[in-house]
Coordinates of C-alpha atoms and ligand atoms in Angstrom, one line a residue:
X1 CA 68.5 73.7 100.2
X2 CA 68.5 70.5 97.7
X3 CA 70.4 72.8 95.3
X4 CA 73.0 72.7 98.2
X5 CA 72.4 68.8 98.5
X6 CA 74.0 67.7 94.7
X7 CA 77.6 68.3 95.3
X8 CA 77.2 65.6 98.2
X9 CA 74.5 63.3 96.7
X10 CA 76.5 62.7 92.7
X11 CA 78.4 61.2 95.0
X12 CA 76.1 58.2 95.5
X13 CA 75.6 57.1 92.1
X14 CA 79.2 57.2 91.1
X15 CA 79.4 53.9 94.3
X16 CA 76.4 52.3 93.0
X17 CA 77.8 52.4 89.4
X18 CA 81.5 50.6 90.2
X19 CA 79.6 48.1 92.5
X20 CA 76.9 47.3 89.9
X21 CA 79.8 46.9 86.8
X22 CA 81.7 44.6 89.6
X23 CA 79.3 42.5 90.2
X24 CA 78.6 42.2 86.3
X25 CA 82.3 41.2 85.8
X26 CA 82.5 38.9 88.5
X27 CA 79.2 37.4 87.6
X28 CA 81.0 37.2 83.6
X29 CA 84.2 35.2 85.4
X30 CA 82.3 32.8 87.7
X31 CA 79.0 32.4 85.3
X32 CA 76.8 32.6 88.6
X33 CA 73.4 32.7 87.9
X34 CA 72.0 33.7 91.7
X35 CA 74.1 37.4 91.2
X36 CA 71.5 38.4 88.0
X37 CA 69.1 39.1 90.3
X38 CA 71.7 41.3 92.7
X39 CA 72.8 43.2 89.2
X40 CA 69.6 44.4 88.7
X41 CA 68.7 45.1 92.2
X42 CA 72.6 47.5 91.5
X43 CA 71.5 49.0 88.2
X44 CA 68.3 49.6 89.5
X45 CA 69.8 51.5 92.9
X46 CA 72.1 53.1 90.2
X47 CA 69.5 54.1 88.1
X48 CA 67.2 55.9 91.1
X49 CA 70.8 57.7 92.3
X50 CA 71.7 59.4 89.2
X51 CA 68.2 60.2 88.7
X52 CA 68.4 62.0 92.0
X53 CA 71.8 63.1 91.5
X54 CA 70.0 65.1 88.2
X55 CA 67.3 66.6 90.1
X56 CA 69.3 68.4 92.5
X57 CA 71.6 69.1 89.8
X58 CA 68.8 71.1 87.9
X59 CA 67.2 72.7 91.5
X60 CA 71.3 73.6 91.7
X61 CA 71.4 75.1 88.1
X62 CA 67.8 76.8 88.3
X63 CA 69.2 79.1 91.0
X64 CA 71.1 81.0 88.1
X65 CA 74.6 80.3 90.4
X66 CA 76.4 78.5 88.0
X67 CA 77.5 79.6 84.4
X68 CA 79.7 78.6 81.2
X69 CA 80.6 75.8 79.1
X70 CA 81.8 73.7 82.0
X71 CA 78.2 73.6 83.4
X72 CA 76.8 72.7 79.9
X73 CA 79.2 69.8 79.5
X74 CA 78.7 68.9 83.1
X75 CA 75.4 68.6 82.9
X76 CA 74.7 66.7 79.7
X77 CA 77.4 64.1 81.3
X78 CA 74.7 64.1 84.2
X79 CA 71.7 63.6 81.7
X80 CA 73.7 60.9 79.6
X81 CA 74.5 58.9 83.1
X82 CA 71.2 59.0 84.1
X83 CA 69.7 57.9 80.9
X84 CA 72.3 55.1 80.4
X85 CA 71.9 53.8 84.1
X86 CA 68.2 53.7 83.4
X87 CA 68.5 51.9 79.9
X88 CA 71.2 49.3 82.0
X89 CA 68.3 48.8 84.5
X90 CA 65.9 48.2 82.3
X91 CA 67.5 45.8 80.0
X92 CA 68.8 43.5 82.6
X93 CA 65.6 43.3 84.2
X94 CA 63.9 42.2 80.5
X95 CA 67.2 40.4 80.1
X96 CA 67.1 42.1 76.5
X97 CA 70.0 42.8 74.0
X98 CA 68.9 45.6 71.5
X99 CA 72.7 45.2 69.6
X100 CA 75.7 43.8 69.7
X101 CA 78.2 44.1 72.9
X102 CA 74.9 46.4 74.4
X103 CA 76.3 45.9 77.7
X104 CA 79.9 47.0 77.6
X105 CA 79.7 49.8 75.0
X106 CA 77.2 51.6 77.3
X107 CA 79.6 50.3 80.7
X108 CA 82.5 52.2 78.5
X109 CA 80.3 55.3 77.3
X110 CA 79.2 55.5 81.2
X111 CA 82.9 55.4 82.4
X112 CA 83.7 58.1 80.1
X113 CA 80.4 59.9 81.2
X114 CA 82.0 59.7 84.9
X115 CA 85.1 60.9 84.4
X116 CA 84.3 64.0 82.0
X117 CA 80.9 64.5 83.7
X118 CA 82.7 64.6 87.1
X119 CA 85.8 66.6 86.3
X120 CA 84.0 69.3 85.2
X121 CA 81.1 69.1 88.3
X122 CA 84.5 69.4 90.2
X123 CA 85.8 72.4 89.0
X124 CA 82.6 73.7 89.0
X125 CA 82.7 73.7 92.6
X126 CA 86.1 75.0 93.0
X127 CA 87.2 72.1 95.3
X128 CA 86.0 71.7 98.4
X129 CA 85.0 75.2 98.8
X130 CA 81.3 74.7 97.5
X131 CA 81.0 71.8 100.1
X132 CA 79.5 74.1 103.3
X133 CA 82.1 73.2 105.9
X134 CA 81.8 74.7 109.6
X135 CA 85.5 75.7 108.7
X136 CA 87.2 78.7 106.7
X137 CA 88.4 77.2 103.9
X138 CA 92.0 78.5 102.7
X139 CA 91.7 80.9 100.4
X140 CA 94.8 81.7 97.8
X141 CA 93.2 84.9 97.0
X142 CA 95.5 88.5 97.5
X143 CA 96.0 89.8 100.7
X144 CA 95.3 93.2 101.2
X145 CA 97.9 95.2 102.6
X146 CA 97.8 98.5 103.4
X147 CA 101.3 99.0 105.3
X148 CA 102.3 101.6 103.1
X149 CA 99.6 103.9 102.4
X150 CA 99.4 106.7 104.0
X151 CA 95.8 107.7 103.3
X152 CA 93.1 105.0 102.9
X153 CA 90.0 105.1 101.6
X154 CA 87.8 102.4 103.5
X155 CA 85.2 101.5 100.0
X156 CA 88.6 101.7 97.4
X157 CA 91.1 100.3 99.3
X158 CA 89.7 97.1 101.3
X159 CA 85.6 97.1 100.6
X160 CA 85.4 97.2 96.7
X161 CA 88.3 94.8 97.0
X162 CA 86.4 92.3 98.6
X163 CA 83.8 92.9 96.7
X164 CA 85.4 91.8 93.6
X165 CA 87.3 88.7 95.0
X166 CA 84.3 86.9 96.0
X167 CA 80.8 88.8 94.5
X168 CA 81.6 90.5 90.9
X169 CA 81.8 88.4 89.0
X170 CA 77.8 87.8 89.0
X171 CA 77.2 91.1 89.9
X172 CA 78.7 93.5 87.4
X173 CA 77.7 95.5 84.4
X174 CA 76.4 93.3 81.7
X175 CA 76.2 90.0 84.3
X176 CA 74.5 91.6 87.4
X177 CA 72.1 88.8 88.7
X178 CA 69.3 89.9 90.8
X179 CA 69.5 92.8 89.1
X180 CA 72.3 94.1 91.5
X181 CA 75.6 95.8 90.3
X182 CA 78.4 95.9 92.9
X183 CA 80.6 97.7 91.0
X184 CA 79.1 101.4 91.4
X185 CA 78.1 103.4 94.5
X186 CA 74.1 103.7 92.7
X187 CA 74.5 100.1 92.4
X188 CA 75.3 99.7 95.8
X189 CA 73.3 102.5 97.0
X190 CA 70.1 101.9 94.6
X191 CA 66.4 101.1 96.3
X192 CA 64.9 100.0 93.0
X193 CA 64.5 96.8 93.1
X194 CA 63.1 96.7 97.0
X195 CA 66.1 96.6 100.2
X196 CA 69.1 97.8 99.0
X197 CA 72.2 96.2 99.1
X198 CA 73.7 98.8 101.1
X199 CA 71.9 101.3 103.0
X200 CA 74.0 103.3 105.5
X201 CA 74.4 102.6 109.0
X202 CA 71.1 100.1 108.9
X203 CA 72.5 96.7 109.0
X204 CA 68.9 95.5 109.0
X205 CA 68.0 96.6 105.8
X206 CA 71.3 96.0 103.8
X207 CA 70.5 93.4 101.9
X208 CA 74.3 92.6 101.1
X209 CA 74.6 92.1 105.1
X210 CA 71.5 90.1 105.5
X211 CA 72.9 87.5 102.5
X212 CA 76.5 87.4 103.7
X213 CA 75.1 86.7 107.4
X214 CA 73.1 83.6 106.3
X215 CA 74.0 80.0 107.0
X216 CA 76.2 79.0 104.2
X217 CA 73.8 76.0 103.5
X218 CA 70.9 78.7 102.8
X219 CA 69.6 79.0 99.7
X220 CA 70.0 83.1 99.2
X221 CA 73.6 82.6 101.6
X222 CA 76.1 84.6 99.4
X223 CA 78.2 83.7 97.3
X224 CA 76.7 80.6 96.4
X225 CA 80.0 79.1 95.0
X226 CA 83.6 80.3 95.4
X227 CA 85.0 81.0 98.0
X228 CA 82.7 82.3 100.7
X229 CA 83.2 85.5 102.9
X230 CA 85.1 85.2 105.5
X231 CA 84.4 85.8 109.3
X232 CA 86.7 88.9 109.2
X233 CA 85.7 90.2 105.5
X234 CA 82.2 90.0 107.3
X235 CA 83.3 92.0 110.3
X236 CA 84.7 94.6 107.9
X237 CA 81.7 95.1 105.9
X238 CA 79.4 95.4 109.3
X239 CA 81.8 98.2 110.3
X240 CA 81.8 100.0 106.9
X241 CA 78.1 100.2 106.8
X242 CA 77.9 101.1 110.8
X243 CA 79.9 103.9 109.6
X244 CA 77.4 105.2 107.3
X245 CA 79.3 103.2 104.5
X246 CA 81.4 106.0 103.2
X247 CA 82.2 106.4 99.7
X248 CA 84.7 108.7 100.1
X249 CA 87.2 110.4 102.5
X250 CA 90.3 108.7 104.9
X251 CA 90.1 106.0 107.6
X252 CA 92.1 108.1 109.8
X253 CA 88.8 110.8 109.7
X254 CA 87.0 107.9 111.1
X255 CA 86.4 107.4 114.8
X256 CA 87.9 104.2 115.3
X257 CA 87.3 102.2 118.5
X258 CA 90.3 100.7 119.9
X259 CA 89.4 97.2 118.7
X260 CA 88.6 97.8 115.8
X261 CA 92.4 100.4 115.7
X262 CA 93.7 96.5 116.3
X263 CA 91.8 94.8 114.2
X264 CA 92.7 97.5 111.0
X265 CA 96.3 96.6 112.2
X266 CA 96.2 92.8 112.1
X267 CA 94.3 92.3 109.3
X268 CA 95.1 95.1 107.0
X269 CA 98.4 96.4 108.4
X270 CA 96.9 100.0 108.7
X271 CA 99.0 101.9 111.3
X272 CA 96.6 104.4 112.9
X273 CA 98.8 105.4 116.1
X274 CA 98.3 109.2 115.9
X275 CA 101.6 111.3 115.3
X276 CA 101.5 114.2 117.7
X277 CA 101.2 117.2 115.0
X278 CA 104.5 118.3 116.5
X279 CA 105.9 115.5 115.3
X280 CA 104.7 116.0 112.0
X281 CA 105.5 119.7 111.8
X282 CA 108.8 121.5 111.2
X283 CA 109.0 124.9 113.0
X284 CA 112.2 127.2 113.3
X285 CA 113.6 127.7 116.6
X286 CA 112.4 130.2 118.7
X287 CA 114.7 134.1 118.4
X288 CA 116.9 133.9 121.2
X289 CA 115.5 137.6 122.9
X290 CA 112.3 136.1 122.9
X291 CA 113.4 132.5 124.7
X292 CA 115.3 134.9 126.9
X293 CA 112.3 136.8 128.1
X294 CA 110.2 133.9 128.8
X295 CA 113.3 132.8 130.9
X296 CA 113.7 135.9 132.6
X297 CA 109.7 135.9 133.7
X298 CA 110.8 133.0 135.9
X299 CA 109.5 130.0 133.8
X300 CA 111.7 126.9 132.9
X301 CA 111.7 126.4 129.0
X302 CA 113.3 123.5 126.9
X303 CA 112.7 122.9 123.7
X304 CA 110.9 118.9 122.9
X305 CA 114.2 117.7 121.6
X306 CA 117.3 118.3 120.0
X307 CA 116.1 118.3 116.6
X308 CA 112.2 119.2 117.4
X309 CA 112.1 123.3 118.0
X310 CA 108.6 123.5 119.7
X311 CA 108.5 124.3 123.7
X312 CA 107.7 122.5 126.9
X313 CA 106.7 125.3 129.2
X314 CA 106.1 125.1 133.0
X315 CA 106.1 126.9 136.6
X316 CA 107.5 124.4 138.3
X317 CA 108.7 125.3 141.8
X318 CA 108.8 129.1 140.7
X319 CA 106.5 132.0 141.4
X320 CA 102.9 130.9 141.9
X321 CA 101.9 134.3 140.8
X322 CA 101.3 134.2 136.9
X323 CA 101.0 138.3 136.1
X324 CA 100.3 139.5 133.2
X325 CA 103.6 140.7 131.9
X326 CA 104.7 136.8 132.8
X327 CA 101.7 136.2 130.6
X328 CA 102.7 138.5 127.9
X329 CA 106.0 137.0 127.7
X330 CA 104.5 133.7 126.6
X331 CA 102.3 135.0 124.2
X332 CA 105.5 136.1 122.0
X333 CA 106.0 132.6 122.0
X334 CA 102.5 131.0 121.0
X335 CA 103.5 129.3 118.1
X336 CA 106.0 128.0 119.8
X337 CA 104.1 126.5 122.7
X338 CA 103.0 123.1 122.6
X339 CA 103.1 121.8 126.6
X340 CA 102.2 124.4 129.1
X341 CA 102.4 123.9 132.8
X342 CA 100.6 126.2 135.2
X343 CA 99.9 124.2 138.0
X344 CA 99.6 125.5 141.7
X345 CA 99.6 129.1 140.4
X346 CA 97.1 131.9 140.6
X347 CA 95.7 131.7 136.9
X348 CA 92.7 132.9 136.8
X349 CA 89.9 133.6 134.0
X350 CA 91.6 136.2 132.3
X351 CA 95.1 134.3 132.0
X352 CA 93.1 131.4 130.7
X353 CA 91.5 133.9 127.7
X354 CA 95.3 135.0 126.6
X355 CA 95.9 130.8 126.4
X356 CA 93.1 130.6 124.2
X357 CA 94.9 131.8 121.7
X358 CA 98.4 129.7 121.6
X359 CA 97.0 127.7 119.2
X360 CA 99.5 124.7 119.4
X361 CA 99.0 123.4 122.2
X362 CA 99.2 119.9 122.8
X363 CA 99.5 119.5 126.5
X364 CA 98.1 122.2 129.2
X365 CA 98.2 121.5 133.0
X366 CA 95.8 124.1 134.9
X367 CA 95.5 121.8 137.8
X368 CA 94.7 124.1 141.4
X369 CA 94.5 127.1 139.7
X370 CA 91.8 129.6 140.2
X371 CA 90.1 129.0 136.3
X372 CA 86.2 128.3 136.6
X373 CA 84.0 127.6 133.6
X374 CA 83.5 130.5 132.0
X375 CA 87.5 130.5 131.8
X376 CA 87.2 127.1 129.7
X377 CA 85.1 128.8 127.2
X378 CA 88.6 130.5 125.7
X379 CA 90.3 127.5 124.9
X380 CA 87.5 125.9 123.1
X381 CA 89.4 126.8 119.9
X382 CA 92.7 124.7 120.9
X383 CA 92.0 121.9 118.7
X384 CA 95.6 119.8 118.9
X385 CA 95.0 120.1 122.4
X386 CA 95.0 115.9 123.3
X387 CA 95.8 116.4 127.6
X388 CA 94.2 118.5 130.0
X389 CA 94.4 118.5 133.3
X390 CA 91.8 120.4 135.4
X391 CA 92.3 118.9 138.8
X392 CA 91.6 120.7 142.1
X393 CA 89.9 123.3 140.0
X394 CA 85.7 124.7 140.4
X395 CA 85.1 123.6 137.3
X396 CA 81.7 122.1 136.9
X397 CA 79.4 120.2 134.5
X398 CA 78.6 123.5 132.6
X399 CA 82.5 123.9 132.0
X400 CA 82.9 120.4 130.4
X401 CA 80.3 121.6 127.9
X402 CA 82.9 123.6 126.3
X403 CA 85.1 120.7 126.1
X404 CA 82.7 118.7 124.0
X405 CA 83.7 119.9 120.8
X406 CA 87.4 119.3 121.6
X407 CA 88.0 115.8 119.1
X408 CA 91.7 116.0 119.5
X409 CA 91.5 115.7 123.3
X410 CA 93.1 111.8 124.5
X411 CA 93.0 113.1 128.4
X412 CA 91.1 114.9 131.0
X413 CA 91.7 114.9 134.6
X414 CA 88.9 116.0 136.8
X415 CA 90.0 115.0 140.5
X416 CA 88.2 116.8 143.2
X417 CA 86.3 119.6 140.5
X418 CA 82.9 119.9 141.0
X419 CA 81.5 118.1 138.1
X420 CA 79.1 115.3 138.5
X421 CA 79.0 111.7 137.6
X422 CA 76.1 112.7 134.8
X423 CA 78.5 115.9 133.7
X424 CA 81.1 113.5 132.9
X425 CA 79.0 110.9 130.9
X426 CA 77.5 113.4 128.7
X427 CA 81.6 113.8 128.1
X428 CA 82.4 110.4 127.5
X429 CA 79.6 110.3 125.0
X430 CA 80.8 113.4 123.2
X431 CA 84.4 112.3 123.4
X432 CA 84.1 109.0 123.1
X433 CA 88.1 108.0 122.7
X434 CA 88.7 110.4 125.4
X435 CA 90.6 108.8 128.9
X436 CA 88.3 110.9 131.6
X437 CA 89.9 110.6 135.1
X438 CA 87.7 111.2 137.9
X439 CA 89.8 109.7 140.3
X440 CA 87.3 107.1 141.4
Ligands
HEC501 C1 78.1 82.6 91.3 C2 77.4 83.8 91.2 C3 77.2 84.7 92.4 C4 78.2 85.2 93.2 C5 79.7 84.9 93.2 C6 77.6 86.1 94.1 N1 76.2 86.2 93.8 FE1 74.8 87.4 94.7 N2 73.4 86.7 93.5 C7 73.6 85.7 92.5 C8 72.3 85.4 91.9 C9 72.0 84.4 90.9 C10 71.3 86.2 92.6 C11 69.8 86.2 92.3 C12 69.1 85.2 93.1 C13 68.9 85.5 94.5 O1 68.4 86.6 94.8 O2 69.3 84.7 95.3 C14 72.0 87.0 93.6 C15 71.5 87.9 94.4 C16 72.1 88.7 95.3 C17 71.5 89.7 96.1 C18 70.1 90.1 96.1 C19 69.9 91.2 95.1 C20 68.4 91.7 95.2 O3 68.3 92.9 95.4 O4 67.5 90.8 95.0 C21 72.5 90.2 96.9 C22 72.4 91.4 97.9 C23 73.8 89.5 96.6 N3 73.5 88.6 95.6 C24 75.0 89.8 97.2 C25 76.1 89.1 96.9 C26 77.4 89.3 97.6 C27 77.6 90.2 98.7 C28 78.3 88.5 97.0 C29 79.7 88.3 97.4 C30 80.0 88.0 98.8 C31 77.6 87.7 95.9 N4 76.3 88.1 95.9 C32 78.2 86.8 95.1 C33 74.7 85.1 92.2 C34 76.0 85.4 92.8

């Protein structure tokens, strides 16, 4: 705390010092005696300031913050002033002259002392930025911008950045103070020297967390000079430690709320809207024989788009009797397959089993058919499977079980099943990104 004081209290002196060699030169021009005693009184206020000044200057320096030649120049300007604002004092008070022109060589020599002394102090302090201000301060720093990678790593590509914008520089190999090294994972990860600066999903016992969470005027509030974290650095760092703070691996493999999906994109540009795999994936069309039997079973089939060779599939207004043969005919196609409609049909159990294995689905409406859950076991293997609709069906809470492990699914509809409100939460919490529809 009154290390935090000195960059507002040198201020003091540096007042006390102009008014006190004012008065002297005024005093010199008008040959008043009465303004002695106020010079002293000045030299003596000056005097006690830079003496203060110092001692916060040396609680300042004790804390091992500050480093270099600048702080060694800077603070034997701070000594000097002190010592010559004491002597100034001192002498007027005796009304003593030790040499010739006493008075204005040490008035010139404490100018000089000012100027040097206080350049230095200043860029020491990098500006403003040392001052604790309830404000962000503007930062010229690099922006990180991640528009154009494809695959992001959360520690190399934003966290170890930050790190070495505003903490390595004290805490590296060969300069790591409090015995912490930020620039390795053991440094990060290591419980040596008590808390460590990261531990994995434990905010509480991070110590990093705990120091960047501090009020900037605290002590043990890092980075003690520079440019502080910022709110949103901060918010980044709670999330990569809530995440277990991974070493390695992609952000996409994250689960990402949808906030935090925004925030990625403001802040970082990281696009993380999901490409449909069929989007992603080239497939040859479909041989015409086999396009022409799924036609001739009755079912309407257009590819997804001109130049996009995978299947939308569907019963609509056709026979509600899905045989197996119709089945069969599908099957050729299961590559193929990516958004099957069944709706309003007779599928039962079985059908369901021989869907199990078109392994591209994407989309699968099953809505009043006759599937139950032991049906929903066989497509527990679909896993680009993102929208399912189960509507009107008798599927219960022991059916949504096998749904659990589905990751990829964005959408369930369960209208009038026979699940429960509890089935469905135990869902949510296993599927957590997932839209369930209940209808209520
Ligand atoms: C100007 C130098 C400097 C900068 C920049 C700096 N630190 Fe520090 N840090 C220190 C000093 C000195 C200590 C030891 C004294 C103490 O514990 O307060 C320390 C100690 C720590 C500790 C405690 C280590 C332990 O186990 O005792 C943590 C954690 C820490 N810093 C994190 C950070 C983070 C995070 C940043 C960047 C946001 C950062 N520091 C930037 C100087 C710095």
């Amino acid at each position: 705390m009154i290390a935090k004081l000195h960059p507002l209290f040198v201020h003091l002196p540096i007042g006390f010092i102009l008014i006190s060699i004012l008065i002297d030169w005024y005093r010199k021009k008008n040959m008043s005696i009465q303004s002695d005693k106020l010079s002293t009184f000045m030299w003596g206020l000056s005097a006690l300031g830079s003496l203060f000044a110092m001692g916060t200057g040396v609680a300042a320096l004790r804390s091992g913050y500050y480093e270099g030649a600048n702080m060694f120049i800077h603070l034997i300007c701070g000594y000097g002033i002190a010592a010559l604002c004491t002597f100034l004092w001192f002498v007027k008070w005796k009304n003593k002259s030790f040499f010739k022109h006493q008075n204005g060589i040490l008035k010139i020599l404490l100018g000089a002392g000012l100027v040097v002394g206080g350049h230095f102090g200043g860029s020491l302090t990098h500006g403003e930025e040392h001052l604790p201000m309830p404000f962000e301060p503007k930062s010229d720093l690099t922006k990180i911008d991640l528009s154009a990678h494809d695959s992001i790593n959360v520690y190399q590509d934003i966290i170890s950045v930050i790190f070495t914008q505003k903490c390595n520089r004290c805490h590296e190999e060969g300069d790591a103070r409090g015995r912490l090294n930020m620039t390795t994972e053991e440094g990060l990860l290591s419980d040596k020297y008590g808390d460590p600066a990261i531990a994995p999903s434990d905010l509480g016992n991070s110590e990093i967390y705990k120091r960047i969470s501090l009020s900037t005027w605290h002590d043990k509030y890092m980075p003690p000079s520079g440019p502080p974290i910022t709110y949103k650095e901060k918010k980044m760092v709670e999330w990569w430690i809530l995440q277990g703070a991974p070493f390695r691996g992609n952000l996409r493999d994250l689960e990402i709320s949808k906030d935090m999906k925004a925030f990625l994109a403001d802040e970082y540009g990281v696009d993380l809207t999901k490409k449909s795999f069929y989007e992603k994936v080239n497939i040859d069309p479909l041989e015409p024989e086999l396009f022409n039997a799924i036609k001739e079973q009755k079912f309407n089939i257009t590819p997804l788009a001109a130049n996009n060779n995978f299947l939308d599939i569907s019963n609509h207004g056709q026979s509600k009797n899905i045989t197996s043969e119709r089945l069969d005919a599908l099957a050729a196609a299961k590559e193929h397959l990516t958004w099957l409609n069944l709706s309003d049909t007779d599928l039962d159990d079985d059908g369901l089993r021989q869907i199990g294995e078109f392994i591209n689905l994407t989309k699968l409406n099953i809505n009043n058919t006759n599937v139950t859950d032991t049906g929903l076991k066989a497509i527990e293997g679909l896993n680009k499977l993102s929208v399912l609709n189960l509507f009107g069906t008798k599927i219960t809470d022991a059916g949504l079980e096998s749904l659990a492990g589905l990751k990829s699914l964005e959408s369930i509809y369960l209208w009038q099943t026979e699940t429960t409100s509890e089935g469905v939460e135990k869902l949510r919490a296993a599927l957590p990104n997932c839209d369930i529809n209940t209808g209520i």
